[in-house]
Amino acid sequence: MNQNEKDLTVFQTRVRQMILRFQELKQENQELYAIVDENEQIIDQLKAKLAQQEHDYQSLKMARMLEITDGDLEGAKERVAALIRNVNKCITMLSDEK
């Protein structure tokens, strides 16, 4: 075997090694893209879930405000009625003193 044949054999070996490495990297790249796609799907699902949770929270917050408002309305009506009774008592007492 002369030097040219040896060099050619070494070159062929290196090219085969590069092709094998390229195929390995190509496979790894495909796996990584698959992982990225899967993670993007998970992110999209989590974003949708977060949006739904925020919507539910706003609905519950609104319902709670309405509940408090209704309760406060009843309490406010009772306080106003009590104040009117007290004012009427005071007017009656002042009228009796004359």
mmCIF file with all atom_site columns, C-alpha atoms in Angstrom:
data_model
loop_
_atom_site.group_PDB
_atom_site.id
_atom_site.type_symbol
_atom_site.label_atom_id
_atom_site.label_alt_id
_atom_site.label_comp_id
_atom_site.label_asym_id
_atom_site.label_entity_id
_atom_site.label_seq_id
_atom_site.pdbx_PDB_ins_code
_atom_site.Cartn_x
_atom_site.Cartn_y
_atom_site.Cartn_z
_atom_site.occupancy
_atom_site.B_iso_or_equiv
_atom_site.pdbx_formal_charge
_atom_site.auth_seq_id
_atom_site.auth_comp_id
_atom_site.auth_asym_id
_atom_site.auth_atom_id
_atom_site.pdbx_PDB_model_num
ATOM 1  C CA . MET A 1 1  ? 0.000   0.000  0.000  1.00 0.00 ? 1  MET A CA 1
ATOM 2  C CA . ASN A 1 2  ? 1.481   3.290  -1.027 1.00 0.00 ? 2  ASN A CA 1
ATOM 3  C CA . GLN A 1 3  ? 1.069   6.632  0.733  1.00 0.00 ? 3  GLN A CA 1
ATOM 4  C CA . ASN A 1 4  ? -1.827  7.775  -1.472 1.00 0.00 ? 4  ASN A CA 1
ATOM 5  C CA . GLU A 1 5  ? -3.817  4.657  -0.664 1.00 0.00 ? 5  GLU A CA 1
ATOM 6  C CA . LYS A 1 6  ? -3.162  5.133  3.048  1.00 0.00 ? 6  LYS A CA 1
ATOM 7  C CA . ASP A 1 7  ? -4.214  8.772  2.851  1.00 0.00 ? 7  ASP A CA 1
ATOM 8  C CA . LEU A 1 8  ? -7.340  7.790  0.936  1.00 0.00 ? 8  LEU A CA 1
ATOM 9  C CA . THR A 1 9  ? -8.192  5.131  3.531  1.00 0.00 ? 9  THR A CA 1
ATOM 10 C CA . VAL A 1 10 ? -7.732  7.639  6.373  1.00 0.00 ? 10 VAL A CA 1
ATOM 11 C CA . PHE A 1 11 ? -9.843  10.167 4.489  1.00 0.00 ? 11 PHE A CA 1
ATOM 12 C CA . GLN A 1 12 ? -12.615 7.605  3.914  1.00 0.00 ? 12 GLN A CA 1
ATOM 13 C CA . THR A 1 13 ? -12.535 6.661  7.591  1.00 0.00 ? 13 THR A CA 1
ATOM 14 C CA . ARG A 1 14 ? -12.801 10.306 8.638  1.00 0.00 ? 14 ARG A CA 1
ATOM 15 C CA . VAL A 1 15 ? -15.675 10.908 6.244  1.00 0.00 ? 15 VAL A CA 1
ATOM 16 C CA . ARG A 1 16 ? -17.531 7.849  7.608  1.00 0.00 ? 16 ARG A CA 1
ATOM 17 C CA . GLN A 1 17 ? -16.944 9.114  11.164 1.00 0.00 ? 17 GLN A CA 1
ATOM 18 C CA . MET A 1 18 ? -18.274 12.540 10.177 1.00 0.00 ? 18 MET A CA 1
ATOM 19 C CA . ILE A 1 19 ? -21.338 10.967 8.545  1.00 0.00 ? 19 ILE A CA 1
ATOM 20 C CA . LEU A 1 20 ? -22.021 8.877  11.663 1.00 0.00 ? 20 LEU A CA 1
ATOM 21 C CA . ARG A 1 21 ? -21.584 11.935 13.879 1.00 0.00 ? 21 ARG A CA 1
ATOM 22 C CA . PHE A 1 22 ? -23.883 13.937 11.600 1.00 0.00 ? 22 PHE A CA 1
ATOM 23 C CA . GLN A 1 23 ? -26.554 11.232 11.836 1.00 0.00 ? 23 GLN A CA 1
ATOM 24 C CA . GLU A 1 24 ? -26.224 11.169 15.641 1.00 0.00 ? 24 GLU A CA 1
ATOM 25 C CA . LEU A 1 25 ? -26.538 14.944 15.817 1.00 0.00 ? 25 LEU A CA 1
ATOM 26 C CA . LYS A 1 26 ? -29.455 14.884 13.412 1.00 0.00 ? 26 LYS A CA 1
ATOM 27 C CA . GLN A 1 27 ? -31.253 12.335 15.606 1.00 0.00 ? 27 GLN A CA 1
ATOM 28 C CA . GLU A 1 28 ? -30.473 14.347 18.741 1.00 0.00 ? 28 GLU A CA 1
ATOM 29 C CA . ASN A 1 29 ? -31.759 17.478 17.012 1.00 0.00 ? 29 ASN A CA 1
ATOM 30 C CA . GLN A 1 30 ? -35.037 15.737 16.119 1.00 0.00 ? 30 GLN A CA 1
ATOM 31 C CA . GLU A 1 31 ? -35.436 14.563 19.722 1.00 0.00 ? 31 GLU A CA 1
ATOM 32 C CA . LEU A 1 32 ? -34.788 18.079 21.019 1.00 0.00 ? 32 LEU A CA 1
ATOM 33 C CA . TYR A 1 33 ? -37.320 19.548 18.588 1.00 0.00 ? 33 TYR A CA 1
ATOM 34 C CA . ALA A 1 34 ? -39.849 16.960 19.773 1.00 0.00 ? 34 ALA A CA 1
ATOM 35 C CA . ILE A 1 35 ? -39.181 17.999 23.384 1.00 0.00 ? 35 ILE A CA 1
ATOM 36 C CA . VAL A 1 36 ? -39.564 21.675 22.463 1.00 0.00 ? 36 VAL A CA 1
ATOM 37 C CA . ASP A 1 37 ? -42.862 20.966 20.690 1.00 0.00 ? 37 ASP A CA 1
ATOM 38 C CA . GLU A 1 38 ? -44.122 19.010 23.688 1.00 0.00 ? 38 GLU A CA 1
ATOM 39 C CA . ASN A 1 39 ? -43.116 21.815 26.050 1.00 0.00 ? 39 ASN A CA 1
ATOM 40 C CA . GLU A 1 40 ? -44.845 24.377 23.839 1.00 0.00 ? 40 GLU A CA 1
ATOM 41 C CA . GLN A 1 41 ? -48.030 22.305 23.992 1.00 0.00 ? 41 GLN A CA 1
ATOM 42 C CA . ILE A 1 42 ? -47.752 22.136 27.777 1.00 0.00 ? 42 ILE A CA 1
ATOM 43 C CA . ILE A 1 43 ? -47.192 25.910 27.918 1.00 0.00 ? 43 ILE A CA 1
ATOM 44 C CA . ASP A 1 44 ? -50.255 26.506 25.740 1.00 0.00 ? 44 ASP A CA 1
ATOM 45 C CA . GLN A 1 45 ? -52.343 24.246 27.983 1.00 0.00 ? 45 GLN A CA 1
ATOM 46 C CA . LEU A 1 46 ? -51.089 26.027 31.084 1.00 0.00 ? 46 LEU A CA 1
ATOM 47 C CA . LYS A 1 47 ? -51.811 29.425 29.533 1.00 0.00 ? 47 LYS A CA 1
ATOM 48 C CA . ALA A 1 48 ? -55.359 28.318 28.742 1.00 0.00 ? 48 ALA A CA 1
ATOM 49 C CA . LYS A 1 49 ? -55.757 26.956 32.264 1.00 0.00 ? 49 LYS A CA 1
ATOM 50 C CA . LEU A 1 50 ? -54.407 30.195 33.732 1.00 0.00 ? 50 LEU A CA 1
ATOM 51 C CA . ALA A 1 51 ? -56.804 32.260 31.631 1.00 0.00 ? 51 ALA A CA 1
ATOM 52 C CA . GLN A 1 52 ? -59.709 30.067 32.794 1.00 0.00 ? 52 GLN A CA 1
ATOM 53 C CA . GLN A 1 53 ? -58.590 30.375 36.417 1.00 0.00 ? 53 GLN A CA 1
ATOM 54 C CA . GLU A 1 54 ? -58.344 34.159 36.095 1.00 0.00 ? 54 GLU A CA 1
ATOM 55 C CA . HIS A 1 55 ? -61.821 34.245 34.573 1.00 0.00 ? 55 HIS A CA 1
ATOM 56 C CA . ASP A 1 56 ? -63.161 32.055 37.397 1.00 0.00 ? 56 ASP A CA 1
ATOM 57 C CA . TYR A 1 57 ? -61.433 34.265 39.967 1.00 0.00 ? 57 TYR A CA 1
ATOM 58 C CA . GLN A 1 58 ? -62.967 37.409 38.485 1.00 0.00 ? 58 GLN A CA 1
ATOM 59 C CA . SER A 1 59 ? -66.396 35.751 38.471 1.00 0.00 ? 59 SER A CA 1
ATOM 60 C CA . LEU A 1 60 ? -66.024 34.678 42.096 1.00 0.00 ? 60 LEU A CA 1
ATOM 61 C CA . LYS A 1 61 ? -64.770 38.111 43.051 1.00 0.00 ? 61 LYS A CA 1
ATOM 62 C CA . MET A 1 62 ? -67.779 39.712 41.383 1.00 0.00 ? 62 MET A CA 1
ATOM 63 C CA . ALA A 1 63 ? -70.139 37.247 43.066 1.00 0.00 ? 63 ALA A CA 1
ATOM 64 C CA . ARG A 1 64 ? -68.512 37.969 46.418 1.00 0.00 ? 64 ARG A CA 1
ATOM 65 C CA . MET A 1 65 ? -68.892 41.720 45.878 1.00 0.00 ? 65 MET A CA 1
ATOM 66 C CA . LEU A 1 66 ? -72.563 41.238 45.026 1.00 0.00 ? 66 LEU A CA 1
ATOM 67 C CA . GLU A 1 67 ? -73.007 39.047 48.092 1.00 0.00 ? 67 GLU A CA 1
ATOM 68 C CA . ILE A 1 68 ? -71.369 41.635 50.300 1.00 0.00 ? 68 ILE A CA 1
ATOM 69 C CA . THR A 1 69 ? -73.398 44.403 48.665 1.00 0.00 ? 69 THR A CA 1
ATOM 70 C CA . ASP A 1 70 ? -76.639 42.511 49.287 1.00 0.00 ? 70 ASP A CA 1
ATOM 71 C CA . GLY A 1 71 ? -75.640 41.911 52.906 1.00 0.00 ? 71 GLY A CA 1
ATOM 72 C CA . ASP A 1 72 ? -74.573 45.506 53.315 1.00 0.00 ? 72 ASP A CA 1
ATOM 73 C CA . LEU A 1 73 ? -77.809 46.662 51.727 1.00 0.00 ? 73 LEU A CA 1
ATOM 74 C CA . GLU A 1 74 ? -79.854 44.821 54.317 1.00 0.00 ? 74 GLU A CA 1
ATOM 75 C CA . GLY A 1 75 ? -77.620 46.078 57.093 1.00 0.00 ? 75 GLY A CA 1
ATOM 76 C CA . ALA A 1 76 ? -77.747 49.596 55.722 1.00 0.00 ? 76 ALA A CA 1
ATOM 77 C CA . LYS A 1 77 ? -81.559 49.468 55.532 1.00 0.00 ? 77 LYS A CA 1
ATOM 78 C CA . GLU A 1 78 ? -81.693 48.354 59.171 1.00 0.00 ? 78 GLU A CA 1
ATOM 79 C CA . ARG A 1 79 ? -79.301 51.142 60.247 1.00 0.00 ? 79 ARG A CA 1
ATOM 80 C CA . VAL A 1 80 ? -81.272 53.765 58.323 1.00 0.00 ? 80 VAL A CA 1
ATOM 81 C CA . ALA A 1 81 ? -84.533 52.504 59.862 1.00 0.00 ? 81 ALA A CA 1
ATOM 82 C CA . ALA A 1 82 ? -82.960 52.681 63.326 1.00 0.00 ? 82 ALA A CA 1
ATOM 83 C CA . LEU A 1 83 ? -81.712 56.213 62.653 1.00 0.00 ? 83 LEU A CA 1
ATOM 84 C CA . ILE A 1 84 ? -85.175 57.280 61.445 1.00 0.00 ? 84 ILE A CA 1
ATOM 85 C CA . ARG A 1 85 ? -86.733 55.859 64.611 1.00 0.00 ? 85 ARG A CA 1
ATOM 86 C CA . ASN A 1 86 ? -84.217 57.754 66.732 1.00 0.00 ? 86 ASN A CA 1
ATOM 87 C CA . VAL A 1 87 ? -84.856 60.994 64.829 1.00 0.00 ? 87 VAL A CA 1
ATOM 88 C CA . ASN A 1 88 ? -88.626 60.490 65.225 1.00 0.00 ? 88 ASN A CA 1
ATOM 89 C CA . LYS A 1 89 ? -88.140 59.937 68.978 1.00 0.00 ? 89 LYS A CA 1
ATOM 90 C CA . CYS A 1 90 ? -86.094 63.111 69.195 1.00 0.00 ? 90 CYS A CA 1
ATOM 91 C CA . ILE A 1 91 ? -88.720 65.090 67.256 1.00 0.00 ? 91 ILE A CA 1
ATOM 92 C CA . THR A 1 92 ? -91.451 63.705 69.520 1.00 0.00 ? 92 THR A CA 1
ATOM 93 C CA . MET A 1 93 ? -89.478 64.626 72.642 1.00 0.00 ? 93 MET A CA 1
ATOM 94 C CA . LEU A 1 94 ? -88.837 68.147 71.332 1.00 0.00 ? 94 LEU A CA 1
ATOM 95 C CA . SER A 1 95 ? -92.486 68.546 70.390 1.00 0.00 ? 95 SER A CA 1
ATOM 96 C CA . ASP A 1 96 ? -93.604 67.455 73.879 1.00 0.00 ? 96 ASP A CA 1
ATOM 97 C CA . GLU A 1 97 ? -91.332 70.003 75.559 1.00 0.00 ? 97 GLU A CA 1
ATOM 98 C CA . LYS A 1 98 ? -93.024 72.980 73.891 1.00 0.00 ? 98 LYS A CA 1
#
